[in-house]
Coordinates of C-alpha atoms and ligand atoms in Angstrom, one line a residue:
X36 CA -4.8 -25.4 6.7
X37 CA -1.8 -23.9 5.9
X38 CA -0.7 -20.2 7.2
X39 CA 2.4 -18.0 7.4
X40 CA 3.0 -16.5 10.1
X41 CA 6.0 -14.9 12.1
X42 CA 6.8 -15.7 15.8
X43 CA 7.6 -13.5 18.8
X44 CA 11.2 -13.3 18.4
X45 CA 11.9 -14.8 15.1
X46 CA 12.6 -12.6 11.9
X47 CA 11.5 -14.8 9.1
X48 CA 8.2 -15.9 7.9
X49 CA 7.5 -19.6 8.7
X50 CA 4.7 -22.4 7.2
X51 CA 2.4 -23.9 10.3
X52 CA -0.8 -25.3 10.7
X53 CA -3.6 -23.7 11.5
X54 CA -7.8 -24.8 12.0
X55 CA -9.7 -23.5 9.2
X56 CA -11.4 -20.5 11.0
X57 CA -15.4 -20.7 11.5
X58 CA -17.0 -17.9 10.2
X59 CA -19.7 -15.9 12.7
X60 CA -22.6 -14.5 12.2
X61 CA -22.6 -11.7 9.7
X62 CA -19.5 -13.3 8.4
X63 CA -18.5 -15.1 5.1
X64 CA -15.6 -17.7 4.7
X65 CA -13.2 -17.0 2.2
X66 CA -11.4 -19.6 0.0
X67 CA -7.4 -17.4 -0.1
X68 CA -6.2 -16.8 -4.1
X69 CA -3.6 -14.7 -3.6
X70 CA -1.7 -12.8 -0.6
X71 CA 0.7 -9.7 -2.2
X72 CA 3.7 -8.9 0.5
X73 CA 4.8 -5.1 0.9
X74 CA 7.9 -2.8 2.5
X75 CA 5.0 -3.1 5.8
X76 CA 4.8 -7.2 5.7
X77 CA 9.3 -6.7 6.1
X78 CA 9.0 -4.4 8.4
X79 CA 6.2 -6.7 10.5
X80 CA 8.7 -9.7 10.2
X81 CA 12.0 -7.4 11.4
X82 CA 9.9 -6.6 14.6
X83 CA 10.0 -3.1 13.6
X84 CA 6.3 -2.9 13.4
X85 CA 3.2 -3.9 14.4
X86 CA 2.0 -6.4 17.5
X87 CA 0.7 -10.4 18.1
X88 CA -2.8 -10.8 18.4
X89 CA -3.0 -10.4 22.3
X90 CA -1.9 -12.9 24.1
X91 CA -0.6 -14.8 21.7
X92 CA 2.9 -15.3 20.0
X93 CA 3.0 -15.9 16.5
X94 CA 1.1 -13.5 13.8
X95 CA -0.4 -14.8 10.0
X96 CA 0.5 -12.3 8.0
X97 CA -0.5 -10.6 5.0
X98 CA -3.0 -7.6 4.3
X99 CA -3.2 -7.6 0.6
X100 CA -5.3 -10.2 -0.1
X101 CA -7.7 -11.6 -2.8
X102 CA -9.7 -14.7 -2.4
X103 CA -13.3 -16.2 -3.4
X104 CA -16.3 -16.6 -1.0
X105 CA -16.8 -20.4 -0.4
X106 CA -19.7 -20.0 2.2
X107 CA -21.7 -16.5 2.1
X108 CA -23.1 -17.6 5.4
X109 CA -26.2 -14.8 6.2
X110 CA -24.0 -12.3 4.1
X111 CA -25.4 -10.7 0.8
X112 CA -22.8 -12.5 -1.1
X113 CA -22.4 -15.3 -3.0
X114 CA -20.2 -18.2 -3.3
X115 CA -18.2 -17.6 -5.6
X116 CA -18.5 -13.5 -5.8
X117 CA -14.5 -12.8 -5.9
X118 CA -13.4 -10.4 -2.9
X119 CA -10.7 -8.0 -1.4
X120 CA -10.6 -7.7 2.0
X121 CA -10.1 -3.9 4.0
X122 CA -7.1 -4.4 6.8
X123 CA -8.8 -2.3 9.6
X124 CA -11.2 -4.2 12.2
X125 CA -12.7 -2.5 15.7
X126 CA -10.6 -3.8 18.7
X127 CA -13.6 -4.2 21.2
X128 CA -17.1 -3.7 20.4
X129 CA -18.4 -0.3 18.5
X130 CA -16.2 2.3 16.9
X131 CA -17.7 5.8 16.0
X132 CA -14.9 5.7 13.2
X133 CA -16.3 2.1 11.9
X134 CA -19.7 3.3 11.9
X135 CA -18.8 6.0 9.5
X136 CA -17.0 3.9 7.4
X137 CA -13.9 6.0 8.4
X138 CA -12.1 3.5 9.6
X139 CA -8.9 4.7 8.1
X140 CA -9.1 8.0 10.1
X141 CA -9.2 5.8 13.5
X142 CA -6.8 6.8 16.3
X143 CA -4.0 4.0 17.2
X144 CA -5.8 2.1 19.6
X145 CA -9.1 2.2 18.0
X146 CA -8.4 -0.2 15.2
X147 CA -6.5 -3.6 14.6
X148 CA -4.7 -3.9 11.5
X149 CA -5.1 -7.8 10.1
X150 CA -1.8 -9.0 9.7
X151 CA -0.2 -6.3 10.6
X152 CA -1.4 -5.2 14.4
X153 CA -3.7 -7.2 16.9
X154 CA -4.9 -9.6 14.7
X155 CA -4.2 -12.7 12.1
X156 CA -3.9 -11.7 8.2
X157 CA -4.8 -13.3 5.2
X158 CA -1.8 -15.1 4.6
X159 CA -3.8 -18.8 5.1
X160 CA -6.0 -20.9 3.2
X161 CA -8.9 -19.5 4.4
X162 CA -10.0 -16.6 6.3
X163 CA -13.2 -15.2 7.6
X164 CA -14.4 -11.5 7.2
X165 CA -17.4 -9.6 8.5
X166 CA -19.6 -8.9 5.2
X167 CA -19.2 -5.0 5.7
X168 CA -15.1 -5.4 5.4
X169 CA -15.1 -7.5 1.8
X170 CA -15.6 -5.2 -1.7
X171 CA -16.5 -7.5 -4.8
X172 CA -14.1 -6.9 -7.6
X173 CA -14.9 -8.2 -11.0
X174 CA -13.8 -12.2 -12.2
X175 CA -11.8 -10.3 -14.3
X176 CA -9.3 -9.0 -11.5
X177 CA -9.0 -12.1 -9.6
X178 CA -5.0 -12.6 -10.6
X179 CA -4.4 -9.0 -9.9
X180 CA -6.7 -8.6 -6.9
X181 CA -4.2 -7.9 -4.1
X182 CA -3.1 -4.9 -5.6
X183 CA -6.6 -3.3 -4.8
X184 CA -5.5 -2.8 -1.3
X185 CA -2.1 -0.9 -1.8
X186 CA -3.7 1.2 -5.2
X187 CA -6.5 2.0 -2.4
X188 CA -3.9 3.5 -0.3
X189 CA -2.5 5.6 -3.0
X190 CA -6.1 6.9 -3.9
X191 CA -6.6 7.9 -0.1
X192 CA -3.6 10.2 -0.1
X193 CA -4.1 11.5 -3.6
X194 CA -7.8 12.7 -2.2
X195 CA -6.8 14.1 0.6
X196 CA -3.8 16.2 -1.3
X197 CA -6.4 17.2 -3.7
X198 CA -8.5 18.1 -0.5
X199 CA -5.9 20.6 0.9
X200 CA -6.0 22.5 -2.1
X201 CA -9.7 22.5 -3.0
X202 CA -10.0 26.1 -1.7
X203 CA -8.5 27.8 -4.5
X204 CA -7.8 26.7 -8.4
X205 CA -4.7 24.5 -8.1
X206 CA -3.7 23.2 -11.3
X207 CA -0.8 20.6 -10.9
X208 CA 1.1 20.0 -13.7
X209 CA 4.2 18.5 -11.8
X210 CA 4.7 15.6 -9.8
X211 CA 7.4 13.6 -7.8
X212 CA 7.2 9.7 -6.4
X213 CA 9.6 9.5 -3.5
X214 CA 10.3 5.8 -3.6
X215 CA 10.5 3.2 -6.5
X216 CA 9.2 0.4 -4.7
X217 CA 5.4 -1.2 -5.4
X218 CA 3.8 1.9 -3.2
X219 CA 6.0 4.1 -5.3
X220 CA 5.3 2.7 -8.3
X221 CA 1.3 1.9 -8.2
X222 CA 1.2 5.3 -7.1
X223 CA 2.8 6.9 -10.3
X224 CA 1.0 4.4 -12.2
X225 CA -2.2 6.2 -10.9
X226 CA -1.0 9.7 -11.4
X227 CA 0.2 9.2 -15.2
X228 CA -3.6 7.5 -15.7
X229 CA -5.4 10.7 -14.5
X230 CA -4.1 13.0 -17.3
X231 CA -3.8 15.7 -14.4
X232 CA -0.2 15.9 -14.4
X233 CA 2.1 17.0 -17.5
X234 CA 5.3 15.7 -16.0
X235 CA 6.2 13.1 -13.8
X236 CA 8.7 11.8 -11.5
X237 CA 10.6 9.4 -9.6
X238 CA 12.9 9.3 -7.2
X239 CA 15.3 6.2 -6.8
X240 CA 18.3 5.1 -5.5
X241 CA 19.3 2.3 -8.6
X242 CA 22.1 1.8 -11.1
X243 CA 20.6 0.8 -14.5
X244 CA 19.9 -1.4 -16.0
X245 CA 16.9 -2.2 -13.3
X246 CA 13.4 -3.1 -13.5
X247 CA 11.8 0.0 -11.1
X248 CA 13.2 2.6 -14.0
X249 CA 11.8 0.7 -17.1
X250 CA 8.8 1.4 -15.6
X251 CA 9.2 4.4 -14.6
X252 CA 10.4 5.6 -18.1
X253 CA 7.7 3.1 -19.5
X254 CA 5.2 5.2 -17.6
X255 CA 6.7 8.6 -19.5
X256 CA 8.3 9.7 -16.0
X257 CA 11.8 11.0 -15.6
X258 CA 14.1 8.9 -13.1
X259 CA 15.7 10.8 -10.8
X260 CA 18.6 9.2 -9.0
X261 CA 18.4 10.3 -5.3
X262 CA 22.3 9.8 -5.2
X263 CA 22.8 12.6 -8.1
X264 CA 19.8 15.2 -7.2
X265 CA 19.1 14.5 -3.6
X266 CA 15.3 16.3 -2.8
X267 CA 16.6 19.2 -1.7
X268 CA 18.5 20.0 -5.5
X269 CA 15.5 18.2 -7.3
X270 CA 13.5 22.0 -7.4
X271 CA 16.4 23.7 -9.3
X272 CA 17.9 20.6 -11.2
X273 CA 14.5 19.4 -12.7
X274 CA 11.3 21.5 -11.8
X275 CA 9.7 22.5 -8.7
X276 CA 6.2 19.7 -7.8
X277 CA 3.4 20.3 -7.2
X278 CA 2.9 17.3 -5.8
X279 CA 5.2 15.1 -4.1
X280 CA 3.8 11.4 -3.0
X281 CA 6.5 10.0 -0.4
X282 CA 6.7 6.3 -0.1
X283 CA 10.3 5.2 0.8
X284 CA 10.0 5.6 4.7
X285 CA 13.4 7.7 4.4
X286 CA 12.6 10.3 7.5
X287 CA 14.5 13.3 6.0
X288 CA 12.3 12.7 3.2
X289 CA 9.6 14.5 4.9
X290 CA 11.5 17.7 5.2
X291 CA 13.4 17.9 2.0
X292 CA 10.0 17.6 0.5
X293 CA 8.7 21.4 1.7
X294 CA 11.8 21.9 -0.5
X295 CA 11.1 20.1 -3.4
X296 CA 7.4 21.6 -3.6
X297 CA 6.2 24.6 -5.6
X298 CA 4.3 27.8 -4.4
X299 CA 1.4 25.9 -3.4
X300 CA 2.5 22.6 -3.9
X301 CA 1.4 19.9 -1.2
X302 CA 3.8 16.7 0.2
X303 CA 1.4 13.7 1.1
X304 CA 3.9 11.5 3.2
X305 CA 3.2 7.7 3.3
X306 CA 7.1 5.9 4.8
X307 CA 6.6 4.2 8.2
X308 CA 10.0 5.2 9.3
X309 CA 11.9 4.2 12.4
X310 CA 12.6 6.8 15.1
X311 CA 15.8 9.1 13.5
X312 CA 17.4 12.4 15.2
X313 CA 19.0 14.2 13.0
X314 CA 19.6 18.1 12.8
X315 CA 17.0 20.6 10.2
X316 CA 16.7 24.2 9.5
X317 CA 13.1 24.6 11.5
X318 CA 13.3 28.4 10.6
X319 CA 14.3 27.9 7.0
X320 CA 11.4 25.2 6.2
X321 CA 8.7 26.9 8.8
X322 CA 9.6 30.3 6.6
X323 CA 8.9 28.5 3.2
X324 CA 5.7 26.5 4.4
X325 CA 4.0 29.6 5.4
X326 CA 5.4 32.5 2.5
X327 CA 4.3 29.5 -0.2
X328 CA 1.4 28.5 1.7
X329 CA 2.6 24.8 1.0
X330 CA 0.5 21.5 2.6
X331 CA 2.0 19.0 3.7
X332 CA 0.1 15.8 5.4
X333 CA 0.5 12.3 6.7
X334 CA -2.0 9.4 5.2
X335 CA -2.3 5.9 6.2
X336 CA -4.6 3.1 5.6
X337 CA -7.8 3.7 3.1
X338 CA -11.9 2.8 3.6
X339 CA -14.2 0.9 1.3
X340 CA -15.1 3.9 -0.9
X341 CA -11.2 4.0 -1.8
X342 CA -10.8 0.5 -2.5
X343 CA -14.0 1.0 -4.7
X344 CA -12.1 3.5 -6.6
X345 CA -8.5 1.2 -6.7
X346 CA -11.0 -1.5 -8.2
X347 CA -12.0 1.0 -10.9
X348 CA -8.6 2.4 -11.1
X349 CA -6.7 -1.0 -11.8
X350 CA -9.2 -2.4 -14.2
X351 CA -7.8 0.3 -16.3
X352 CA -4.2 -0.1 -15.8
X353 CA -2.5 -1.7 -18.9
X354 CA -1.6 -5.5 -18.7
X355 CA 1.8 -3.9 -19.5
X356 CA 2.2 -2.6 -16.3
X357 CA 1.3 -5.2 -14.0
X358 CA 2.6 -8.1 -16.1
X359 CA 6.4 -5.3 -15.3
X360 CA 5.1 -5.1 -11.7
X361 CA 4.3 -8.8 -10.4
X362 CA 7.6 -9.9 -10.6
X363 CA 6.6 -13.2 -8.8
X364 CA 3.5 -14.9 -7.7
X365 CA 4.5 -18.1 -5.6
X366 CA 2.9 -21.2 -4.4
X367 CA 2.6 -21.7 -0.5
X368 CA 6.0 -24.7 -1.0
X369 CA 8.0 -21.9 -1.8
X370 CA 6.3 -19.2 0.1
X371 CA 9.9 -17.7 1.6
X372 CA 10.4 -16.1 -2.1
X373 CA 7.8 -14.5 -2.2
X374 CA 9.6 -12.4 0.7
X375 CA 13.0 -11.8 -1.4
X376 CA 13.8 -8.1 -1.6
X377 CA 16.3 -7.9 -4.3
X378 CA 16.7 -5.5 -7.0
X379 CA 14.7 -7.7 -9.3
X380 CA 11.4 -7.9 -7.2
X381 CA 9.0 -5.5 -7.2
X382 CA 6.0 -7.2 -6.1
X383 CA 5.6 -10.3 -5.1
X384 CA 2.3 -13.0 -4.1
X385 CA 1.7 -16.6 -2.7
X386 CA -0.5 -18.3 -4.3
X387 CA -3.0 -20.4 -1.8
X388 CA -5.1 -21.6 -4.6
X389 CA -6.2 -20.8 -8.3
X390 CA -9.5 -19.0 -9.4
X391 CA -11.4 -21.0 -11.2
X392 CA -13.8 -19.3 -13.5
X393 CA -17.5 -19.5 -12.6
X394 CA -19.6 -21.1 -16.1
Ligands
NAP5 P1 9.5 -0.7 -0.3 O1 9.2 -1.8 -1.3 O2 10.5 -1.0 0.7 O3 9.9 0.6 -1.1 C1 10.6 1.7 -0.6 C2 11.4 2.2 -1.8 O4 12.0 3.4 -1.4 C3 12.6 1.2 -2.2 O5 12.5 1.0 -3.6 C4 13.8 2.0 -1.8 O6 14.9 1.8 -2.7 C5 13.4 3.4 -1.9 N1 14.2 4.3 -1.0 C6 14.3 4.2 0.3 N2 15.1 5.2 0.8 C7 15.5 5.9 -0.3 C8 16.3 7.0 -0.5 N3 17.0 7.6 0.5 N4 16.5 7.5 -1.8 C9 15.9 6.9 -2.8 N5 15.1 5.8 -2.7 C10 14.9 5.3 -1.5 O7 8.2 -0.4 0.4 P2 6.7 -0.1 -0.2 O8 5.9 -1.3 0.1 O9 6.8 0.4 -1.5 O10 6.2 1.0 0.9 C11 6.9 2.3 0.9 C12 6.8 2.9 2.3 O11 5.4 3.2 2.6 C13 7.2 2.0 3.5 O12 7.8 2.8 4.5 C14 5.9 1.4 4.0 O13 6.0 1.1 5.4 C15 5.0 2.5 3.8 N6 3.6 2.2 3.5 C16 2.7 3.0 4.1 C17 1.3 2.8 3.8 C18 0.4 3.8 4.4 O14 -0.8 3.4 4.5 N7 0.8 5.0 4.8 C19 0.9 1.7 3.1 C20 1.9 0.9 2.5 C21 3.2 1.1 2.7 P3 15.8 0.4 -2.8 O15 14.9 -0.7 -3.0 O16 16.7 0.7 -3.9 O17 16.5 0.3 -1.5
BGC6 C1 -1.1 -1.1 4.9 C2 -2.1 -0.2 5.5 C3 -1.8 0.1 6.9 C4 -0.4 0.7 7.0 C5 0.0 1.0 8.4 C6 0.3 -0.5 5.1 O1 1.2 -1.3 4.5 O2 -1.2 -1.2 3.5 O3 -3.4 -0.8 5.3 O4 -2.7 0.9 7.5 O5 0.5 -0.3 6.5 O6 0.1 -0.1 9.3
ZN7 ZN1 0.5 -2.4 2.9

């Protein structure tokens, strides 16, 4: 079967052959529909991020996939039934964090990450899953499927921000995207759904006209041009937030944010960055954390229960918004532009095969 994969020392995805995996017990083979490709999957193919299965040099990638079951093996499922599967698998034998369905809280070094970190992804025709990491999703979804796993990422740190201020009566009105890329933009998609928020924004770095701010406006969010209001003006020149979602990877981004939040605001931070020194006012920030009682946390990966909710959550986006979002979906022959990164992409997908609907 066809895969894509990168190798140990290359920096671009490449098209080899591969045995169609066998599933084990308590596993179910999946028939691939679609893979989506994220800022991660570039980062993975750079060699900025993530590791080869061990002892092995080359990687399949992809973590945002959709596919159907073609043989349910001793599973619950049924050919046919039309899955998503989670990116987190236990490295050797029993997890505590596994067993609590808590994967996403794991420890590095307790988890793999498939197609990212210690094992093959879901970029290939087929691919077998364990029963307990695949969550049905409605016929309905199967174009759109691989966005369950990046909306389920957005829902994770939107629950635990809402967690860190459940001990008093926070009522956001204000809210700030960092980042105008498909995190970024899923992400405000899901905040301008939940009615929570008055006013919205999000932070870019783009001349117009471009595709990111349509959306953004489209969604009834203000663009903010990071080159104009850097985070550290965006309090005085548009509104204090009290919620900022980071998702550019920018490290000073992290800081500026304490900045950008009101009295008891809260940052959830999501960019991967690379190692950066630069110089902050520790004092200055520390001071304002503590007299505003602002949050600010890191949130990575999601669970079951979250990609449960990204499957509610984007059956209820409009086809507007993810007809502006997919910008691409590609067959495996021309897999490489599916990997483009140019100011007309948003999000991209190969295509392995086409769901056919069940009669
Ligand atoms: P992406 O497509 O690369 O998006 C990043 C966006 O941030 C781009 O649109 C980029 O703008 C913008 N940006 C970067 N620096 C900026 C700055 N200084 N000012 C204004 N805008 C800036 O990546 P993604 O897939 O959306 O993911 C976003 C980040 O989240 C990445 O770091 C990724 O690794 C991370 N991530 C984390 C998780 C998690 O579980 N925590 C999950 C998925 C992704 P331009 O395009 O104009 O350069
Ligand atoms: C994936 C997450 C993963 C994270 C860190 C993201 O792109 O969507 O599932 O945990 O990268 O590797
Ligand atoms: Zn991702």
């Amino acid at each position: 079967m066809h895969a894509i994969e990168v190798e140990r020392g290359g920096s671009r995805p490449v098209l080899r052959e591969r045995a169609r995996p066998e599933p084990g017990a308590g596993e179910a083979l999946v028939r691939t529909l679609r893979v989506g490709v994220d800022g991660t999957d570039r980062e993975v193919i750079a060699g900025g991020y993530g590791d080869f299965p061990s002892g092995e040099d080359s990687l399949v990638l992809g973590h945002e996939a959709v596919g159907v079951v073609e043989d349910a093996g001793e599973t619950r499922l049924s050919p046919g039934d039309v899955v998503v599967p989670t990116v987190r698998r236990p490295p050797n034998g029993p997890s505590e964090y596994f067993e609590r369905g808590e994967p996403d809280m794991a420890p590095e070094g307790d988890y793999h990450e498939r197609g990212i970190s210690g094992q093959h992804g879901f970029m290939a025709e087929y691919f077998t899953s364990p029963e307990a990491f695949l969550v049905r999703i409605p016929e309905a979804l199967a174009d759109v499927g691989f966005l369950v796993e990046p909306v389920s990422v957005a829902e994770k740190a939107l629950e635990l921000a809402a967690a860190s201020r459940s001990s008093f009566s926070w009522k956001p009105e204000s809210a700030l995207v960092l980042g105008n890329g498909s995190l970024g933009l899923l992400a405000l998609a899901l905040l301008s759904a939940s009615e929570d928020y008055d006013r919205l924004y999000c932070l870019g770095r783009r001349d117009r006209p471009d595709p990111t701010i349509d959306v953004i406006e489209r969604l009834g969010a203000t663009y903010v041009d990071s080159r104009e209001t850097p985070v550290p003006d965006v309090a005085s020149a548009c509104e204090p937030m009290d919620l900022v979602f980071e998702a550019t990877g920018y490290a000073k981004h992290a800081f500026e944010t304490i900045e950008a939040l009101a009295p008891n605001g809260v940052g959830a931070l999501l960019g991967v960055p690379e190692p950066w020194t630069f110089e902050i006012d520790g004092g200055a920030l520390h001071r304002e954390f503590v007299l505003h009682n602002k949050a600010l946390l890191g949130s990575v990966n999601s669970n079951v229960r979250h990609f449960e909710a990204a499957r509610e959550s984007l059956a209820s986006l409009p086809d507007w918004l993810l007809d502006d979002l997919v910008t691409g979906v590609y067959d495996v022959e021309s897999f490489e532009a599916a990997f483009g990164d140019d100011d007309t992409t948003i999000k991209t997908a190969v295509q392995f095969s086409a769901y056919e609907e069940r009669r």
